[in-house]
Short mmCIF file of C-alpha atoms in Angstrom, two decimals:
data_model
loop_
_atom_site.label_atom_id
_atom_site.label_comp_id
_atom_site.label_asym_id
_atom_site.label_seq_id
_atom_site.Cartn_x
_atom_site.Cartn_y
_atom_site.Cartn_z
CA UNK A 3 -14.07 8.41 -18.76
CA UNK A 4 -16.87 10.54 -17.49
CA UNK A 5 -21.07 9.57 -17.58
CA UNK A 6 -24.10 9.91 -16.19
CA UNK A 7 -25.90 7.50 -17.63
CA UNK A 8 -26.04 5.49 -21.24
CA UNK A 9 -23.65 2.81 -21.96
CA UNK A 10 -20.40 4.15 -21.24
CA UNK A 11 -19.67 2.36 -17.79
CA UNK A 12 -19.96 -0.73 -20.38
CA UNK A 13 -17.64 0.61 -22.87
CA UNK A 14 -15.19 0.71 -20.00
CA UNK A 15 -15.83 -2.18 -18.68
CA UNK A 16 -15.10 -3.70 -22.42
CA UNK A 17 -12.03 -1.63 -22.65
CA UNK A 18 -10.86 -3.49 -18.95
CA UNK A 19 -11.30 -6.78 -20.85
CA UNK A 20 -9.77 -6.48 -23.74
CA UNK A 21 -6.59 -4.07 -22.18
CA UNK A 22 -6.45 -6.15 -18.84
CA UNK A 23 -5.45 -2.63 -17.76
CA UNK A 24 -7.61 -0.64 -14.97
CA UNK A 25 -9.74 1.54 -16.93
CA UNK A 26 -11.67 4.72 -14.63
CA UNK A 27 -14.89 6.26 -14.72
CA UNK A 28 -15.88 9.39 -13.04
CA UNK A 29 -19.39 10.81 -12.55
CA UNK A 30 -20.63 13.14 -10.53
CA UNK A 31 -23.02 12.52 -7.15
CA UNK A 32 -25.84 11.23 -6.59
CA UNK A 33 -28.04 8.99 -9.07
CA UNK A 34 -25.37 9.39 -11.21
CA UNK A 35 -23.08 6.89 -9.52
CA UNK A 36 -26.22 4.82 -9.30
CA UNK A 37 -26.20 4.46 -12.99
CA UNK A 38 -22.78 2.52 -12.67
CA UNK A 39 -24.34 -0.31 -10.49
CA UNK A 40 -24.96 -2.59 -13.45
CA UNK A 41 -21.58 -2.36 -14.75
CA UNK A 42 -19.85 -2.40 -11.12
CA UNK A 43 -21.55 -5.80 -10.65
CA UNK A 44 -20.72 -7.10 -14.08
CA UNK A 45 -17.10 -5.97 -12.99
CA UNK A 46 -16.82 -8.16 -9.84
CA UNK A 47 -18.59 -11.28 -11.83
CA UNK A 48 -15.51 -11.44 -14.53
CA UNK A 49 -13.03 -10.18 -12.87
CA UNK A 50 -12.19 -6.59 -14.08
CA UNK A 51 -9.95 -3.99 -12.81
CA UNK A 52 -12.78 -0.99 -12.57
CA UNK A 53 -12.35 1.91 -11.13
CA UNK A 54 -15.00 4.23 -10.15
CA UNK A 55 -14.44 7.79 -8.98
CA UNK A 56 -17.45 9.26 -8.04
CA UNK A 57 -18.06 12.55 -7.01
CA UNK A 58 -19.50 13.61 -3.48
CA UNK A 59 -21.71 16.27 -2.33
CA UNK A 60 -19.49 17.60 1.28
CA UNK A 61 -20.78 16.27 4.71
CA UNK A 62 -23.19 19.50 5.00
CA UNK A 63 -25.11 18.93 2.24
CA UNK A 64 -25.79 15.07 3.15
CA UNK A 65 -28.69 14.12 4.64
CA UNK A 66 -30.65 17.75 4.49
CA UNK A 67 -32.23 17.79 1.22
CA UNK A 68 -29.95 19.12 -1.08
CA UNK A 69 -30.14 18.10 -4.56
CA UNK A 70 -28.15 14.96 -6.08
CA UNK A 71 -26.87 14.02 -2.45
CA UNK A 72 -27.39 10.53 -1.32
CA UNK A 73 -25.40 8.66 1.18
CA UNK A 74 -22.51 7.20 -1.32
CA UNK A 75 -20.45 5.74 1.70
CA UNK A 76 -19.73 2.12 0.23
CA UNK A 77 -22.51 2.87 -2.72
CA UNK A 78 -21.79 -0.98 -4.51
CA UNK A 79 -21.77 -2.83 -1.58
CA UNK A 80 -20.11 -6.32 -1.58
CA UNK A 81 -19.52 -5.48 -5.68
CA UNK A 82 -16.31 -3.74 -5.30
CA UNK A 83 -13.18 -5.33 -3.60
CA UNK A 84 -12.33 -1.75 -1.67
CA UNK A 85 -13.78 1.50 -0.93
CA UNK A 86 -11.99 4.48 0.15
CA UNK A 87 -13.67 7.71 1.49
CA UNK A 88 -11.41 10.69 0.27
CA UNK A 89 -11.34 13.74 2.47
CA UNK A 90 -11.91 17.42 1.33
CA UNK A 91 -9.48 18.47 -1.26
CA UNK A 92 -6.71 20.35 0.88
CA UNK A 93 -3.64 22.06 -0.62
CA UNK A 94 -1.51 20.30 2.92
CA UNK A 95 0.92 18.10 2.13
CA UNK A 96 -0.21 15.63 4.46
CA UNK A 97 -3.72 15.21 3.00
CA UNK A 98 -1.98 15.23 -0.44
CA UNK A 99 0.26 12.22 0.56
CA UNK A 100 -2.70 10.44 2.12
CA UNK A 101 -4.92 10.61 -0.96
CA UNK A 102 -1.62 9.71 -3.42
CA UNK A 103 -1.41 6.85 -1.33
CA UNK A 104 -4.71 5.28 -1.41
CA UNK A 105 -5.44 6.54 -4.32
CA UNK A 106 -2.82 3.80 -5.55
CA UNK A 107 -3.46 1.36 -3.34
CA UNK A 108 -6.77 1.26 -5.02
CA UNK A 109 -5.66 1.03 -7.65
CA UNK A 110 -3.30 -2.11 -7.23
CA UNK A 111 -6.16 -3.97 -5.24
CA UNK A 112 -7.94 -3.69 -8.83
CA UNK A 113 -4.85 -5.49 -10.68
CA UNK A 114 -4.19 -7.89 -7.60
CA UNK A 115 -5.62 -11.36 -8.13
CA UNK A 116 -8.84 -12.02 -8.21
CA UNK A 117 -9.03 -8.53 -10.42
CA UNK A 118 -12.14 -6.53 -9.58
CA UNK A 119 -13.57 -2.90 -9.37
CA UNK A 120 -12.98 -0.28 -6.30
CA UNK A 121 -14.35 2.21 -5.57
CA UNK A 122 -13.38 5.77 -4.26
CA UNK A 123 -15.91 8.30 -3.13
CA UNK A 124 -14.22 12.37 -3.74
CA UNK A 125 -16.69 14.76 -1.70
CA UNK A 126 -15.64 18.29 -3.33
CA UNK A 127 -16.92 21.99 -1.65
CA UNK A 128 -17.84 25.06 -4.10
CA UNK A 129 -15.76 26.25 -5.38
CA UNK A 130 -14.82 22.67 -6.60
CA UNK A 131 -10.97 23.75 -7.24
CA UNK A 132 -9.18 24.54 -4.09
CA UNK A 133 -6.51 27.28 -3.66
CA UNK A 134 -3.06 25.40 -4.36
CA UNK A 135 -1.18 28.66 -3.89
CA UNK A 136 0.52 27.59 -0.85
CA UNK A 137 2.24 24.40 -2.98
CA UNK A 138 5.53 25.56 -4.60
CA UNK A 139 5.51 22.77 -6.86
CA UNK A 140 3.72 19.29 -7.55
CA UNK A 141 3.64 16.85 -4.37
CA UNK A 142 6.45 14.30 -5.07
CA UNK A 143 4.53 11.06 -4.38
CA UNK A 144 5.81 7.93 -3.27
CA UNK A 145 5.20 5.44 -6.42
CA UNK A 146 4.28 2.20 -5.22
CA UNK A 147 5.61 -1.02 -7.56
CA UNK A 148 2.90 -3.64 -8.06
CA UNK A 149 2.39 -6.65 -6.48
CA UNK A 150 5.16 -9.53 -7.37
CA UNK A 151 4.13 -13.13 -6.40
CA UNK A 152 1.34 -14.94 -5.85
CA UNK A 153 2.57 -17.67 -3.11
CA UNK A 154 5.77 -17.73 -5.08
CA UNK A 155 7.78 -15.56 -6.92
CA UNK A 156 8.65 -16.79 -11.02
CA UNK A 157 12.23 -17.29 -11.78
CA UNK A 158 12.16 -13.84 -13.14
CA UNK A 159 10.64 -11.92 -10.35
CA UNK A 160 13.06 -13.89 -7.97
CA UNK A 161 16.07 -12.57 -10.23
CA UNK A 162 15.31 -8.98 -10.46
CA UNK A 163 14.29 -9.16 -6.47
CA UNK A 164 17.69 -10.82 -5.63
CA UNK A 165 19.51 -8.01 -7.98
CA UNK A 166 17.73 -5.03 -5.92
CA UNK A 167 18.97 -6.47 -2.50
CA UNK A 168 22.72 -7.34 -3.38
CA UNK A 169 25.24 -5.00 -2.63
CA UNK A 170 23.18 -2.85 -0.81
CA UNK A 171 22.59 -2.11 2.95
CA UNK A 172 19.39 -3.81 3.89
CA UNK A 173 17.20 -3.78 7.66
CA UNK A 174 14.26 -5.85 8.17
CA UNK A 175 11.58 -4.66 10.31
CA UNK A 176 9.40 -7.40 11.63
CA UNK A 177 5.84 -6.07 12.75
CA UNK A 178 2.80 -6.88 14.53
CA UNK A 179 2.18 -10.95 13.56
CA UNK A 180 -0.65 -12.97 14.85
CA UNK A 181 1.90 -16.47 14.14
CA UNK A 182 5.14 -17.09 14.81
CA UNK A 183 5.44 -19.64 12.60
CA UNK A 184 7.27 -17.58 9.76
CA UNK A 185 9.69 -16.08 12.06
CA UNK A 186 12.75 -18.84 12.55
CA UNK A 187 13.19 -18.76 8.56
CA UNK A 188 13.61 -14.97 8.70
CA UNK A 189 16.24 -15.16 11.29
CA UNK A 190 18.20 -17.17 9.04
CA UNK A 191 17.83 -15.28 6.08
CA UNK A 192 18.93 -12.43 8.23
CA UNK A 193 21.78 -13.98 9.29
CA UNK A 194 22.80 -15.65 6.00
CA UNK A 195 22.60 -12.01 4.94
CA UNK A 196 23.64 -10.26 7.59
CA UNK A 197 20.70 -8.07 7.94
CA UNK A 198 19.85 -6.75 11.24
CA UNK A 199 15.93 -7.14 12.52
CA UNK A 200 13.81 -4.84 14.44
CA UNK A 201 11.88 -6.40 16.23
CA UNK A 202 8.18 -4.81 17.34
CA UNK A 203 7.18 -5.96 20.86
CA UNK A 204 4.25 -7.64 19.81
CA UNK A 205 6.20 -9.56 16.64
CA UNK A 206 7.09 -12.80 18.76
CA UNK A 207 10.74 -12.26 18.15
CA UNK A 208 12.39 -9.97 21.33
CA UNK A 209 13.45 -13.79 22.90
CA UNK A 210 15.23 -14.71 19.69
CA UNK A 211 18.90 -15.40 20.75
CA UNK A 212 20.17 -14.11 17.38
CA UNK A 213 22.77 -10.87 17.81
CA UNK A 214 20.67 -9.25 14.72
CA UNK A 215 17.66 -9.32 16.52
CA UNK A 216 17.21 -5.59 18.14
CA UNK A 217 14.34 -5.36 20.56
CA UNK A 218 14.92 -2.32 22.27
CA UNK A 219 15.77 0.31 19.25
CA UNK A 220 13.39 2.62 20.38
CA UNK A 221 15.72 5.56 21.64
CA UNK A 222 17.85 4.60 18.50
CA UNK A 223 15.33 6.67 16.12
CA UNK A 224 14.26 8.67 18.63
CA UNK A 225 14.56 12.34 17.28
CA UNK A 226 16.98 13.70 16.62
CA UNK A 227 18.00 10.56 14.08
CA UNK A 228 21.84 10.55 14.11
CA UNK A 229 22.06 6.89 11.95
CA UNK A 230 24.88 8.13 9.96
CA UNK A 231 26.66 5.13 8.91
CA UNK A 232 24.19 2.57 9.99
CA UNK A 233 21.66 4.35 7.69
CA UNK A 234 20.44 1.51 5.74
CA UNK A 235 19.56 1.75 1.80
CA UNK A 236 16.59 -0.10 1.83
CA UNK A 237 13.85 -1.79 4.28
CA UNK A 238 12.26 -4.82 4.11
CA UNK A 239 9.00 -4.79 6.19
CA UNK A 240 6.63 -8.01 7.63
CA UNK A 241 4.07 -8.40 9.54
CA UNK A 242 1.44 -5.44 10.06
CA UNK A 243 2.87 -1.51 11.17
CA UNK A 244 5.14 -1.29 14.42
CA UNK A 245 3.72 0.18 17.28
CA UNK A 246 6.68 2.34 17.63
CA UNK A 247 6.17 6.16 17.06
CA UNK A 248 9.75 6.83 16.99
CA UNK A 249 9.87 4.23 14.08
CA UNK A 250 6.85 5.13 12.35
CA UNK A 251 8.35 8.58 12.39
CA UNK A 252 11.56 7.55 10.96
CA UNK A 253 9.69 5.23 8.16
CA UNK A 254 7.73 8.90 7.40
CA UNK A 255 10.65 10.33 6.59
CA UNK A 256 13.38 7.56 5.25
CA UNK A 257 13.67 7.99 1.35
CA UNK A 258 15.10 4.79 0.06
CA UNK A 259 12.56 1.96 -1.08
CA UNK A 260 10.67 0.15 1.57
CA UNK A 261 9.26 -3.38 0.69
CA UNK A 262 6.13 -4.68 2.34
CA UNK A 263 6.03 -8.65 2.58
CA UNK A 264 2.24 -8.77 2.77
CA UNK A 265 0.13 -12.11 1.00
CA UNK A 266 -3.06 -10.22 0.76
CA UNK A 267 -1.34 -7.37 -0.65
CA UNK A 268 -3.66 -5.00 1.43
CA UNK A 269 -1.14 -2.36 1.69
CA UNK A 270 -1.81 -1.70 5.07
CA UNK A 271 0.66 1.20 6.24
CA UNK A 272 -0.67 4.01 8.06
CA UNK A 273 2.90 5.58 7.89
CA UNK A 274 2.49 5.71 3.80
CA UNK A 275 6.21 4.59 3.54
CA UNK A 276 5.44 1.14 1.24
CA UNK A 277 6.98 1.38 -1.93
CA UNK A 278 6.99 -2.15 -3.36
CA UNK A 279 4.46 -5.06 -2.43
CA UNK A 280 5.64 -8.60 -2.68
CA UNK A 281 2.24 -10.85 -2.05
CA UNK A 282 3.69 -13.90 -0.82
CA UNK A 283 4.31 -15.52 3.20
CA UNK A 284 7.67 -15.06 4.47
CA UNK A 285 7.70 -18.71 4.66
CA UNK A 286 7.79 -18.79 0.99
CA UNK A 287 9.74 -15.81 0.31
CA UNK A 288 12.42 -16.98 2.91
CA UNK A 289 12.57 -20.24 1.08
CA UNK A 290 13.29 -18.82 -2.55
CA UNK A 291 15.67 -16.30 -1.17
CA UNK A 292 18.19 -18.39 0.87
CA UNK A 293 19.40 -20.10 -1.80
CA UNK A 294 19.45 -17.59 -4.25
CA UNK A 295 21.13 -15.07 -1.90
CA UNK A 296 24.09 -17.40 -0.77
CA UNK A 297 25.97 -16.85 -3.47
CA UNK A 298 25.53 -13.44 -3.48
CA UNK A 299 27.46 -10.45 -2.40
CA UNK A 300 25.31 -8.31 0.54
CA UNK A 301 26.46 -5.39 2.43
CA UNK A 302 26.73 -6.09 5.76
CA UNK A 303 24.47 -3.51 7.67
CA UNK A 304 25.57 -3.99 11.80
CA UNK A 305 23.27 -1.41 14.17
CA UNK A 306 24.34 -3.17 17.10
CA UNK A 307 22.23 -5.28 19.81
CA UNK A 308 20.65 -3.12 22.40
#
């Protein structure tokens, strides 16, 4: 939906209630987006999954009198669960990926309990369309899945999760973590599984005694990435982003589904690899798995302890 003014940020905001579906306006700069204040607010009191586009004069023509510029950077305040400052439309694939990315992530911080609005701020340059020649085709976007769980996973959720890991080669990657409380339940899912770990030097986990903990696997993706067999089929990821270029580099360009353990379902991955969000602890999500996964048939993925 597009408005300037009136009641039509209220008509979506009515269509949000009654679809429980994110519904988007887009306006252009200035006092426009200033009209959707009311309706913004009203959003973050109930609970709705708005989103507002709004439309940006570029960083020249802020702050030196040109018309319908005003400083939009985080325009609603404390009224909108995120805000994300899109760059300059580019025709790069890089910039392309990065806005696909947040762009969703956005979008499932909107449907991610407590619902709310977000907001994302597009400054465009005349002429407003950019030259796309140099893309051969469409950007093929990583689609992220939405959130599953909400401390635990239903019966259901636990089912179809359990479905997606068996039979298939699976590597976990344990990140960043400020406790190491979660970390002696993921061993022994790993093991039950037979899963190897990476484990980031700031995770808490390089003096685990377990052979499928792998601290130093940094020359093992250093480029060129020779995996061949050990390639796994999917990645489970906890904790916050490894430190690791050599890893982030690999993440970048690994094509199977990567699954991001994270409770507040932030989707914090500056490598824009995430393609599935389970919002639970790995205390929990170890729990429900072990004894689902016992019984179940797992291909044994083996990199080797260096």
């Amino acid at each position: 939906m597009t408005s300037t003014n009136g009641p039509l940020p209220f008509f979506a905001l009515g269509m949000a209630k009654v679809s429980h579906q994110p519904v988007l306006l887009v306006c252009t700069s200035g006092t426009a987006a200033a009209n959707y204040y009311p309706a913004v607010i009203e959003a973050q009191l109930t609970h709705q999954p708005l989103i507002v586009l709004t439309t940006d004069r570029p960083p020249e023509l802020t702050n030196i009198g040109a018309p319908q510029a005003i400083d939009q950077d985080r325009l609603y305040g404390q009224y909108v669960k995120q805000f994300a400052q899109l760059p300059l439309p580019s025709a790069d694939a890089t910039t392309l990926d990065y806005v696909a990315f947040n762009v969703q992530r956005l979008v499932l911080a909107s449907e991610t309990t407590p619902l709310g609005p977000v907001h994302l701020n597009l400054p465009l340059r005349k002429p407003l369309m950019p030259d796309l020649e140099p893309v051969a085709g469409p950007p093929v976007v990583r689609k992220i899945t939405k959130p599953v769980g909400d401390r635990q996973l239903s019966p259901t959720q636990l089912t179809q999760l359990v479905g997606q890991l068996s039979g298939r080669r699976g590597l976990f990657i344990a990140g960043p973590q400020e406790t190491a409380d979660d970390w002696s339940g993921l061993v022994q899912l790993a093991e039950a599984v037979g899963w190897p770990i990476l484990a980031d030097p700031l995770s808490g986990l390089r003096q685990t005694d377990s052979s499928l903990v792998i601290s130093g696997y940094e020359q093992l993706f250093a480029p060129p990435i020779t995996l061949a067999a050990a390639q796994p089929e999917l990645v489970i990821r906890i904790g916050a982003t490894p430190v690791s270029a050599h890893l982030a580099g690999w993440l970048k360009a690994f094509d199977g589904p990567v699954t991001l353990v994270d409770a507040a379902a932030t989707l914090a991955d500056h490598t824009l690899a995430t393609t599935a969000v389970i919002r639970t602890t790995v205390a929990t999500l170890v729990t429900q798995l072990t004894g689902r996964l016992a019984g179940a048939q797992l291909s044994t993925l083996r990199l080797g302890k260096r």
